Amino acid sequence: MAPSSIAGLLPQYKKDTHVVARWLEKTSKAFGFTSHEDTQQRAGLKKQYTISIAEFGRMADFLSLKGGVFVPKYLWTALSRAIDYRSSYGSYLQRQRDTSTPQDRAGDKNHRFFIDVLKNVQNALGPLLNPSGATVAGLASLDIPRQATVEDDVENDAQIPAPAPANNSPEPPDEDVIFEPWEEDAEEAMFHWRLFNVDVQRIRKQIRQLWELYRAGHLSLAGVATAHNMAIHMVWEMEQDVQPIFERYGGYVNLSKRHFVQRYVGTARDENEKRARANRSYSKDGVVIGPTVEMLIDGFDIAEEEMVFAWQVLVSEAGTWGACGSYGTYSGKWGPFIPRDDRQNMTNLEKYNQDKALACGVVIDLQILAVFLNPSIGMDLDGLTAAIKDLVPWKHEDLIKHLGKQFPPSYNKITFRAVLATQLLLDSAHVLGTSIDRPWRELLDQTARTSKSTKSLREFYGGAGSLALGSLPGPSCVEDIEIIAKFWHGKEDPISQFRREASGKPFSKTPRENAHTSLRYNAPFCGWWLQTSQSACHVRSITIINSISLPLACARLYHAFVEEGLVPKGSWPDIEAFSILHRGDLWVGAPPKSGQYLRSLMLAGGSSIIGLASDARVKSHPASNERVKFVTYSTTVTEKIFTAFVDRKAQGLRKDDIERFLAGTRLRWYDGEAVRPCFHHGWAKAGNHKGDKNPASLENDNPFLRLAQAIDVEALEQSFDYMSLNRVCWMVLRELLKKAPPILDAVKTPDNAKPDWGKPEGKEARLVVTSIFFVLFRPDLPTPKKEASAVADVLLNLTKALGRIVHTSTGIDWDEALKCTCNAIPS
């Protein structure tokens, strides 16, 4: 198989034909060629010329008679690949067609004409091939199997070259030459649709691979769902390039239906079945009709591959709502959806019924989220909800009742983006099988834990911890997190609540137990919501951490106590996990050893120890505006995605956007395998082995997989319960402030300097650590062991009860999750 480059066949074909047109036009003009056709110049722009396919042959023949003309290798590569794409497409399509219709005969004639012209160009230019380039290779006829899938004819045949690698790419085309093959007709639009569809099928395959890895436990839900949503945005961007061509010939729907019918008829088992299928598919005039439900069931595998079924589902749901003002029913005439792992053994009718049952519930519920619930939480949901939110005309009374907005335009235009999003949803369900509700359970579990932590911190700030903040933004940050986290943890889920209110009667007697469960089967949405809530929670949690620096202060004190042997390592597992995750944030430079603690603490606080001996009370606390060490937002990839697709609501995604997102990842790839740095030692074990220079150039690269892996690295840090740790650190510092002063004031110093114990109050609570360091760890005096042990005992007594709260609240064994992984790093 050719490398699954996300660049795509259609963009490559367009680039190749443009390259050929540009070279022929410029080279022939340089040797004195005069066009037989009128050139076109666009008003107000620099000179731009349109050349047709008919000119190709004349230009090539003209150049073949001129001396000193050499064909560069890049031109030969582009020309050969364009011929292969055209040849393979025509060969495949001819096998699928019922050539008795005038339209199909005309289409075949056009394809043969185009291929003949390109081959004549190749024959004319062959003798002129630059001697330093490759030799001329004959074009073998491509024999495409009759049962070929949508990709076989273009991508899987070994004789078809892959898109050119980076080191042999055609020169970028100038903007002053436009290639126009001939007066566009429906057949040319079909050709573009065919290549576009092959590109889309490749992306579908790449996303299915991610869900397979998730089910096997090799990828996290958040990473897979985020990459899944990126695919929806990417295809939206790809579609814009061909949309004008599609729209001139009835849009993608017309082209898709026509292509489905051609394959449906062409894959008949015998002539009798072929005639029967043709009679169902074409009118007497050869016009495509349908596809009907009977045709979809009969050729369901083709309908699923061409995504005609997904389109039909959306049409059905939009029509149902528009006509009846009612929702799709999850267990209506199609029967309930029952997850299965034996799809390969299911009949076409069973597949159709199961997918219909699943889609008619999920799609309409997602629209409820997009239209009615999205504004209430102030954020965009996943790509699927964005794609389908305008499919059906909502009733005026619904809008007045729930939103108070004006009635929107009444239309149900179904975009290709919506069709793809629906199909990717179904693909995920097919891959997950009986594990389909695992993402839903992960979402409930994670948001329940977050909701519990935020509620505890909010109540703490409203009571015993009120002194910790002053005017700082902690409570508002906590409330923001709580709104997102508790979304699914009310008396009933929001979908059931809306359905109950809209219908004017209770949805069920026990709504929480028997609530509508369609979102339980929507893995992409559950994962995207989980990733979005984790991202928002992480950013706000770090804001709280940095507002008064409690965990940083406690981590520095704990580090010194462990180094001095005052407390055994492992006494406070939560702060050790925090210190590993943010090992670069604790100190300026290397972690301090004995005798260095006070100096390192002052440097980390943006201050110095100059004059400390003469005025210890002043220098024992750095000014708040001088602090230089904070907990950093190290979830770089997640932040970029969140900013682009939640905060800025970006539309469209290209391949280079994925690479841009990945630019900040901590991952490296070795022979295509993702490797993360050791949490303790970074890349020290790797030495000079920096990994693959360009993972995207590797054969069978799946950029969505690399994106999911990069998010996985950051997902662990996002799972850390900073809110609970912040609350525990406040209690630890308050206890030290209560019990440490009498112990430390008894320590005799030559200058009789004593800390001002009135300073470490409220939002300055962290300064109790500075005071402890000043008394116990002065560089000019030995550590007073008795007093140091007494203070350490205060800490130990608290950590015995509170030291594993984060382990408990997250359900993660952080000792195992953050263990040294140097042995897994190639050296």
XYZ file of C-alpha atoms in Angstrom, residues 1-5 206 209 697-703:
14
model
C 0.000 0.000 0.000
C 1.148 3.504 -0.671
C 2.043 5.599 2.333
C -1.132 6.864 3.927
C -0.138 10.466 3.518
C -6.853 6.123 10.429
C -7.227 2.517 14.100
C 7.666 11.209 6.312
C 7.595 7.613 7.527
C 5.649 5.045 5.549
C 2.102 4.514 6.846
C 2.359 7.510 9.154
C -0.916 8.255 10.912
C -0.747 11.894 12.081
